[in-house]
Short mmCIF file of C-alpha atoms in Angstrom, two decimals:
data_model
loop_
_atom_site.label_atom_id
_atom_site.label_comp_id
_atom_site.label_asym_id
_atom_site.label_seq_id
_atom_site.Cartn_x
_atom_site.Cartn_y
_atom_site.Cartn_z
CA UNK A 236 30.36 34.23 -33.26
CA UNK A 237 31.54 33.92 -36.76
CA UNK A 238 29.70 35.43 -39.40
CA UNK A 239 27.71 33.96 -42.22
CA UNK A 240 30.30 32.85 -45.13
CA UNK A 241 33.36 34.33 -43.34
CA UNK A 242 36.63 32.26 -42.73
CA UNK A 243 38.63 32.86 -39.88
CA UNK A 244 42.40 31.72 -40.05
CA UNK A 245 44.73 32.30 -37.15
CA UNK A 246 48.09 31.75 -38.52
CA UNK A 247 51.47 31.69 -36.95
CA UNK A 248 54.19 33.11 -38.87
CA UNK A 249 57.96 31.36 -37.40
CA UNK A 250 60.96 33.45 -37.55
CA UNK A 251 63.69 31.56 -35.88
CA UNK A 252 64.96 30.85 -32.34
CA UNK A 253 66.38 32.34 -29.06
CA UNK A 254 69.33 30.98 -27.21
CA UNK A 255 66.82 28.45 -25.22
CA UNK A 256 65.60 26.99 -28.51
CA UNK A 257 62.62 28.87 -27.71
CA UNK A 258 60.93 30.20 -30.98
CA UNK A 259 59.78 33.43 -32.56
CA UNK A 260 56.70 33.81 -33.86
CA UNK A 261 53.91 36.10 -35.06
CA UNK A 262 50.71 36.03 -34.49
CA UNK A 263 48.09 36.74 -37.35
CA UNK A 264 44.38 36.50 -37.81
CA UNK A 265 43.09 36.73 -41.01
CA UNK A 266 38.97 37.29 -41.96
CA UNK A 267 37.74 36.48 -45.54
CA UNK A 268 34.48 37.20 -47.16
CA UNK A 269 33.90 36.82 -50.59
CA UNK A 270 35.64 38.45 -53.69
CA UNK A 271 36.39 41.75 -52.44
CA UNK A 272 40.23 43.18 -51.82
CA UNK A 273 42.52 42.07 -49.38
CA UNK A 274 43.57 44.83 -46.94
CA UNK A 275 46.22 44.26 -43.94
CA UNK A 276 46.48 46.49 -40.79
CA UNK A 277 49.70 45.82 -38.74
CA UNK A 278 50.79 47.27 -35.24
CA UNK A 279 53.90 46.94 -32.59
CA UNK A 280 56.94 47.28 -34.97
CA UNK A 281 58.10 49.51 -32.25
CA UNK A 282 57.48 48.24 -28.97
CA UNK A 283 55.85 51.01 -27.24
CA UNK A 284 53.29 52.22 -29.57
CA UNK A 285 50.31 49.84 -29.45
CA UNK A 286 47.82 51.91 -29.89
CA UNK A 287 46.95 49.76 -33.15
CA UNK A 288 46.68 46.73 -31.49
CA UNK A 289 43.15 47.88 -29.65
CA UNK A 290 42.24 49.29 -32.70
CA UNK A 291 42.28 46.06 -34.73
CA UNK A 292 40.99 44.10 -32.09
CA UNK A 293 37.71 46.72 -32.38
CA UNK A 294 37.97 46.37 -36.25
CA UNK A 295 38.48 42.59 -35.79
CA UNK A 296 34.69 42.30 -33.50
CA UNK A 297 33.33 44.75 -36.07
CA UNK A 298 33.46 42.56 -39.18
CA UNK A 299 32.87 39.31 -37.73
CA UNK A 300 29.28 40.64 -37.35
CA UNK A 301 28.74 40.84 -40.68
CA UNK A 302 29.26 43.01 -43.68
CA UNK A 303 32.44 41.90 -44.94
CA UNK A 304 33.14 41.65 -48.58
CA UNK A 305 37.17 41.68 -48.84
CA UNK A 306 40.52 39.65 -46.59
CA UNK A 307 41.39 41.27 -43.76
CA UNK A 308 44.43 40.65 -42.59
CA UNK A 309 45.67 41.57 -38.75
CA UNK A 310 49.30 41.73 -37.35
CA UNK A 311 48.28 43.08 -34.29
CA UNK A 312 52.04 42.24 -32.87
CA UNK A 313 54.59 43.12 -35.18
CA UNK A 314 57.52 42.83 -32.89
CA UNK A 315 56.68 41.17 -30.02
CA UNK A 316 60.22 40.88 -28.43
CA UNK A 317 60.07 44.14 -28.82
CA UNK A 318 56.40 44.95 -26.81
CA UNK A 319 57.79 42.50 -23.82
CA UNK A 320 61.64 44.78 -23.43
CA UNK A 321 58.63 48.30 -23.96
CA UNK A 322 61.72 48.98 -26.52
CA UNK A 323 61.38 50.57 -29.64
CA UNK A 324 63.91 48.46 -31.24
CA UNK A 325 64.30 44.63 -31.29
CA UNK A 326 66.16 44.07 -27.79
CA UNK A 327 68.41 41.14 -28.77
CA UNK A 328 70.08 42.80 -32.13
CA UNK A 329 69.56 46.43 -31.41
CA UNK A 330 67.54 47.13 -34.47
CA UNK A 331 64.95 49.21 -35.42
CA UNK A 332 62.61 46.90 -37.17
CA UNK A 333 60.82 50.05 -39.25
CA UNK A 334 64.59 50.61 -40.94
CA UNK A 335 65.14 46.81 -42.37
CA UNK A 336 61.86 46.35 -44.48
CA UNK A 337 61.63 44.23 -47.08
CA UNK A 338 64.18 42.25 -44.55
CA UNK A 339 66.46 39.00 -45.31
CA UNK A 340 65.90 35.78 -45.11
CA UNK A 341 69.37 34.72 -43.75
CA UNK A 342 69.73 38.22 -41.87
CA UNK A 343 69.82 39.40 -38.15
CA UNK A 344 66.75 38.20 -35.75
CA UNK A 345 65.13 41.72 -36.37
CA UNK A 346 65.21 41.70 -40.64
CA UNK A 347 64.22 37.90 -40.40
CA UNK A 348 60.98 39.38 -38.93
CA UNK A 349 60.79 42.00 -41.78
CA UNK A 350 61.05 39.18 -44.04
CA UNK A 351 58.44 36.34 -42.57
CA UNK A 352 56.27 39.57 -42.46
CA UNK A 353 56.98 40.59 -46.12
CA UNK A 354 56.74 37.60 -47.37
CA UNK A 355 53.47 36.31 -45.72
CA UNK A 356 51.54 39.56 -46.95
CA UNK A 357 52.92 39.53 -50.65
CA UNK A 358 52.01 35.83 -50.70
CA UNK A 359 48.72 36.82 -49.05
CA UNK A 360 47.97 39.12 -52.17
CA UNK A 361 47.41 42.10 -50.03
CA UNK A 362 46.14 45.15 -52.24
CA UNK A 363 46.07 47.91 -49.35
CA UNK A 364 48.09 48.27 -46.60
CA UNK A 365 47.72 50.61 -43.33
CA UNK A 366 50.39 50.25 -40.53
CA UNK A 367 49.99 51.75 -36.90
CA UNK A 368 52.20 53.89 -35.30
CA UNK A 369 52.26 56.74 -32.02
CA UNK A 370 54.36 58.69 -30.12
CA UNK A 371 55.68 56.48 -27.74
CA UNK A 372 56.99 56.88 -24.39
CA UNK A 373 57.80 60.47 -24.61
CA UNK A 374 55.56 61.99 -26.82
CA UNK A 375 51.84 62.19 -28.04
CA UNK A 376 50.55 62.31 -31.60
CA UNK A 377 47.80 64.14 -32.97
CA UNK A 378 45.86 61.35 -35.61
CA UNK A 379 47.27 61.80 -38.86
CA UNK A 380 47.98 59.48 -41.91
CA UNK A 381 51.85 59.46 -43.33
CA UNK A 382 52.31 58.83 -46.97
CA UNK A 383 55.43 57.67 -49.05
CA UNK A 384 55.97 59.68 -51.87
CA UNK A 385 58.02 56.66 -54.57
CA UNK A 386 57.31 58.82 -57.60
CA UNK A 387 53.92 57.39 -58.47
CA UNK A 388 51.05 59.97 -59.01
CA UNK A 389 48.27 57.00 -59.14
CA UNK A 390 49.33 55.18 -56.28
CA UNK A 391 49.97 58.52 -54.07
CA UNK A 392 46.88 59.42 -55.17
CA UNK A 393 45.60 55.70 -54.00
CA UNK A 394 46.93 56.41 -50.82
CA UNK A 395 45.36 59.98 -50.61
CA UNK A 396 42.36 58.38 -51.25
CA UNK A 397 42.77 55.89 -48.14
CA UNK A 398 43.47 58.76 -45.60
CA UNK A 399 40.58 60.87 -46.84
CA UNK A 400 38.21 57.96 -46.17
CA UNK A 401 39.75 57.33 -42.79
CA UNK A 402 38.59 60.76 -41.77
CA UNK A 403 42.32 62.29 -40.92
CA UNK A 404 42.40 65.84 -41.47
CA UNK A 405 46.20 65.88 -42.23
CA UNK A 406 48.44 63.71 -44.53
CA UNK A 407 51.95 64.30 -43.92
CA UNK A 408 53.84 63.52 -47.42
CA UNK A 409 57.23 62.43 -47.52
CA UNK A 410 58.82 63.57 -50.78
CA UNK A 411 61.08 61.64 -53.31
CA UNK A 412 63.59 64.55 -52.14
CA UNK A 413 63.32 63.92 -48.77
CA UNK A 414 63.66 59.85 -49.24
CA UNK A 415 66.81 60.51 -51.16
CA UNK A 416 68.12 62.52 -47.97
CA UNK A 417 67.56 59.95 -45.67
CA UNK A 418 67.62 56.81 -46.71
CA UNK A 419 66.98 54.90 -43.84
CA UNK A 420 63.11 55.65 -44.52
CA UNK A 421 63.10 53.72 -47.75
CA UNK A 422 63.06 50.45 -45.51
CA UNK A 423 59.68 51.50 -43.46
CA UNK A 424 57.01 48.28 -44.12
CA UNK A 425 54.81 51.11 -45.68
CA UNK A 426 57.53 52.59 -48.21
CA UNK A 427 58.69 48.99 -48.82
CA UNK A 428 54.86 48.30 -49.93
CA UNK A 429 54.23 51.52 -51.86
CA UNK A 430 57.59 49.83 -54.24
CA UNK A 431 55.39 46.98 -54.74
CA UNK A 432 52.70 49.35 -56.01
CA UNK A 433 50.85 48.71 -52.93
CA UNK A 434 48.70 51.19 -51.54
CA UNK A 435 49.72 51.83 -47.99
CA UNK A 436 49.35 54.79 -45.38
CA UNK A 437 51.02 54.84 -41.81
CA UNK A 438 48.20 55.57 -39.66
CA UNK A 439 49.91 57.37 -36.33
CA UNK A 440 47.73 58.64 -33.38
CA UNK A 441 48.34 58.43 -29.37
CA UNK A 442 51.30 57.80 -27.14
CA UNK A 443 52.32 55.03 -24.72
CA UNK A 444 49.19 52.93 -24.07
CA UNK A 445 45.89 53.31 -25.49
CA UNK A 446 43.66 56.69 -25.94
CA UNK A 447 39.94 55.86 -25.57
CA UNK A 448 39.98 59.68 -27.03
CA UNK A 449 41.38 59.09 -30.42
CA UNK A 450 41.02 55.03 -30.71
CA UNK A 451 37.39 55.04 -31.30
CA UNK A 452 37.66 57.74 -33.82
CA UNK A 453 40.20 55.70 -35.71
CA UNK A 454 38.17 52.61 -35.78
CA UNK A 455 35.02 54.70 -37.37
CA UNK A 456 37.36 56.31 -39.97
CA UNK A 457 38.96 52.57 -40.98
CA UNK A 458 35.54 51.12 -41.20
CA UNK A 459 34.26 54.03 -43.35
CA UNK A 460 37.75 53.15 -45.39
CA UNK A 461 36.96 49.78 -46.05
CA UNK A 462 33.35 50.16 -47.20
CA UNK A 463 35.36 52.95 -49.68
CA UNK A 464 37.78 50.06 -51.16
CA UNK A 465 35.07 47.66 -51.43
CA UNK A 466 35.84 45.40 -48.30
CA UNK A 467 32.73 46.37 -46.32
CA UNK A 468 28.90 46.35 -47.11
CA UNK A 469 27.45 50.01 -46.17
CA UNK A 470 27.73 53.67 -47.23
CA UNK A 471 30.24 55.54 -47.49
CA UNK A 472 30.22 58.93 -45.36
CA UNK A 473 31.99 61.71 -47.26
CA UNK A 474 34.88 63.17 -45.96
CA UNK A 475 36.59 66.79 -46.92
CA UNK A 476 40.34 66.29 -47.92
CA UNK A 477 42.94 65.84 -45.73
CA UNK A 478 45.20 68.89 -45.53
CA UNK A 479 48.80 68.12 -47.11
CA UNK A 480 52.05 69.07 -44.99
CA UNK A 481 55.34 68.15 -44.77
CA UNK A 482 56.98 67.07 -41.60
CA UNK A 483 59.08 69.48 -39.77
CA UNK A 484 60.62 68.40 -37.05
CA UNK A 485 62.05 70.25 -33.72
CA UNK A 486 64.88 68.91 -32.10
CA UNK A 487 66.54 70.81 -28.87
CA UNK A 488 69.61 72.28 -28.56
CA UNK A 489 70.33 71.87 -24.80
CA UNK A 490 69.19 69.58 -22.38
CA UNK A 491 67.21 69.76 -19.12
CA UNK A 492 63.52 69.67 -18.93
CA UNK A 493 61.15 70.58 -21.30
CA UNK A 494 58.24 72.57 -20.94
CA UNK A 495 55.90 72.85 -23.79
CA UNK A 496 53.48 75.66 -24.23
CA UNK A 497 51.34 74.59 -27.67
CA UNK A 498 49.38 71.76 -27.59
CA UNK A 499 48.23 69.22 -30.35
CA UNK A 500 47.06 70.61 -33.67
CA UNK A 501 47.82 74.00 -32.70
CA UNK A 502 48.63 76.46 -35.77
CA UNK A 503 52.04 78.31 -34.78
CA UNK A 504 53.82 80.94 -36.85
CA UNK A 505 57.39 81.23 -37.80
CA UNK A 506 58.82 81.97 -35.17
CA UNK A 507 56.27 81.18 -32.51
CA UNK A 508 57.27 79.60 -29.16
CA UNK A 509 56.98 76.18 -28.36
CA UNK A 510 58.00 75.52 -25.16
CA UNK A 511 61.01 76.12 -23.22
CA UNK A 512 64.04 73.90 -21.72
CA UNK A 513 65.08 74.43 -17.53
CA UNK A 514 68.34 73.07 -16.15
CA UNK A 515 68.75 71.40 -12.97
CA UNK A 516 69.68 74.64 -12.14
CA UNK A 517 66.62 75.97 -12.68
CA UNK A 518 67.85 78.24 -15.31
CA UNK A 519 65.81 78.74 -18.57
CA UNK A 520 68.38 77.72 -21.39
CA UNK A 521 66.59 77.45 -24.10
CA UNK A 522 63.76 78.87 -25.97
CA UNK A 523 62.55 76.27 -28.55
CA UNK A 524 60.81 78.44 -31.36
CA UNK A 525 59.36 76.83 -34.63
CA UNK A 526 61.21 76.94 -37.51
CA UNK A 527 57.74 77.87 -39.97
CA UNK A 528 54.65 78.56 -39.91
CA UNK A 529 52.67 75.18 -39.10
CA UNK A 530 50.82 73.21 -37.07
CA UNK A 531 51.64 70.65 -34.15
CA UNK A 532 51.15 67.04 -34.83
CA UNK A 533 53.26 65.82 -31.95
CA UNK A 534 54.45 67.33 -29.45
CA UNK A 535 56.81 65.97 -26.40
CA UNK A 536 55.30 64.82 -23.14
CA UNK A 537 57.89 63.51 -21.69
CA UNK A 538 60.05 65.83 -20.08
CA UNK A 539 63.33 64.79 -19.74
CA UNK A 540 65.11 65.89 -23.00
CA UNK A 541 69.07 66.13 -23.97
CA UNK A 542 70.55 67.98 -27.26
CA UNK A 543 69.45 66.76 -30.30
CA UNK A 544 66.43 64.96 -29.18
CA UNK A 545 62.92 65.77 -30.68
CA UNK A 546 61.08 68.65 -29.34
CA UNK A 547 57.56 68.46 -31.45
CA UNK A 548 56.97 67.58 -34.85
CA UNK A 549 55.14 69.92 -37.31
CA UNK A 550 52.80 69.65 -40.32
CA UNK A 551 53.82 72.34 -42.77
CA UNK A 552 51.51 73.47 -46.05
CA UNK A 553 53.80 73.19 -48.69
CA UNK A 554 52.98 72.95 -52.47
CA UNK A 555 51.87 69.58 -53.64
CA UNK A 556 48.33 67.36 -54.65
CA UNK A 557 45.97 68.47 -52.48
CA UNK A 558 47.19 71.08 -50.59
CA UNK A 559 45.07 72.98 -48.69
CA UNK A 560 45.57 76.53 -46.12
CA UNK A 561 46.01 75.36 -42.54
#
């Protein structure tokens, strides 16, 4: 059931065609009250983290019972060649989707999606933006909100603001330096939207399938959000400020199997073990120690790991708005 004075709109967004002619679409819902800002949520640019997808369905029930000021907009199924292959990049190009935003329109299947997806929310006049994300297959992520750093104090600040509301207790910021370094991130969908001078925050909890344990928390903390942008009637709980860290991450240096000894949001020191690599030998090769002090907002859970491939991912305190001590 609908609520009073709210329009529902399910929209198909085309992209183009496989080899049977068969087409590509995406699949949007979008929920309008009355005056308020418009605010998207999107989910499933990589194929196994879909996490966001429950989540927005929740959110989605939530507001059609009433309350709803703003436009909500849901792309609950980002990539959805993507979901079917359980791939993290777009099977039929190769492609990580999350490296090609804003996208072309006359580019590969996978930046034609970035585009149609670009497009349709700029058109759409979206003012906030908050896109899902998890550990995947081989690793689980403690809930935390990621933040593009473009060199804008109010919009960080914007986007600071978002996360707090949401209820995370860490924002991971990624620094002009560090965008400079690797430029690949510049072409996420939220860094592409913080360059339009859209607020956005990457909202990253969970692992492979859904986590009754962290999904309904993230559904509370996004409803508190959108009372605290004006897109939901109600009051708006207070929430302390998310501690600041940058990302750190852990990579191994042989291969084998890994056996972790931290768990999530665990505080580590320099030097403080994180788990430990066997052969199929069943020879210890490798201590993994962290690199500073910090604490643990993903950790691997999968344990099949070769050289180079991520270990655990750290928050660390480091000097910036906001910071707080872990």
């Amino acid at each position: 059931m609908e609520g009073v004075g709210l329009r529902v709109e399910k929209e198909t967004l085309k992209v183009g065609e496989i080899c049977d002619g068969a087409e590509l679409k995406l699949k949007v819902v979008k929920v309008s009250g009355d005056g308020g800002p418009v605010v998207a949520f999107t989910s499933s640019i990589h194929g196994i983290e879909v996490n966001g997808f429950e989540v927005m369905r929740r959110l989605y029930q939530a507001v059609l019972d009433g309350g709803l000021t703003g436009t909500l907009i849901f792309a609950p199924m980002v990539n959805p060649l993507a979901v079917a292959m359980r791939s993290v990049v777009t099977p039929l190009d190769s492609m990580n989707l999350n490296r090609v935003f804003p996208g072309r329109a006359g580019g590969t299947l996978t930046e034609r999606i970035a585009h149609a997806l670009s497009k349709y929310l700029a058109d759409s006049g979206v003012e906030y933006l908050v896109d899902f994300h998890g550990g995947g297959y081989c690793c689980e992520s403690a809930p935390h909100a990621a933040i593009v750093d473009v060199g804008d104090e109010e919009l960080l600040e914007k986007a600071y603001g978002m996360a707090k509301a949401a209820g995370f207790k860490y924002a991971a910021v990624l620094r002009r330096a560090e965008l400079e370094e690797e430029l690949r991130l510049k072409a996420t969908l939220d860094a592409s939207f913080m360059r339009r001078g859209v607020p956005s925050i990457l909202a990253d909890f969970g692992s492979w399938g859904y986590q009754e344990r962290y999904i309904e928390e993230v559904v509370r903390g996004l409803i508190n959000m959108l009372k605290s942008l004006g897109a939901l009637k109600g009051d708006v709980e207070g929430k302390p400020n998310p501690i600041v860290v940058e990302r750190l991450w852990i990579r191994a240096n042989r291969g084998g199997m890994f056996y972790p000894e931290v768990k999530l949001l665990d505080e580590v020191p320099e030097g403080g073990v994180l788990g430990r690599v066997i052969d199929p030998h069943f020879e210890e090769v490798e201590v993994v120690h962290s690199l500073m002090r910090g604490v643990t907002l993903l950790i691997r859970n999968y344990p099949p790991v070769f050289t180079g491939e991520e270990i655990a991912m750290l928050g660390v305190a480091r000097s910036g708005i906001h910071e707080q001590g872990l």
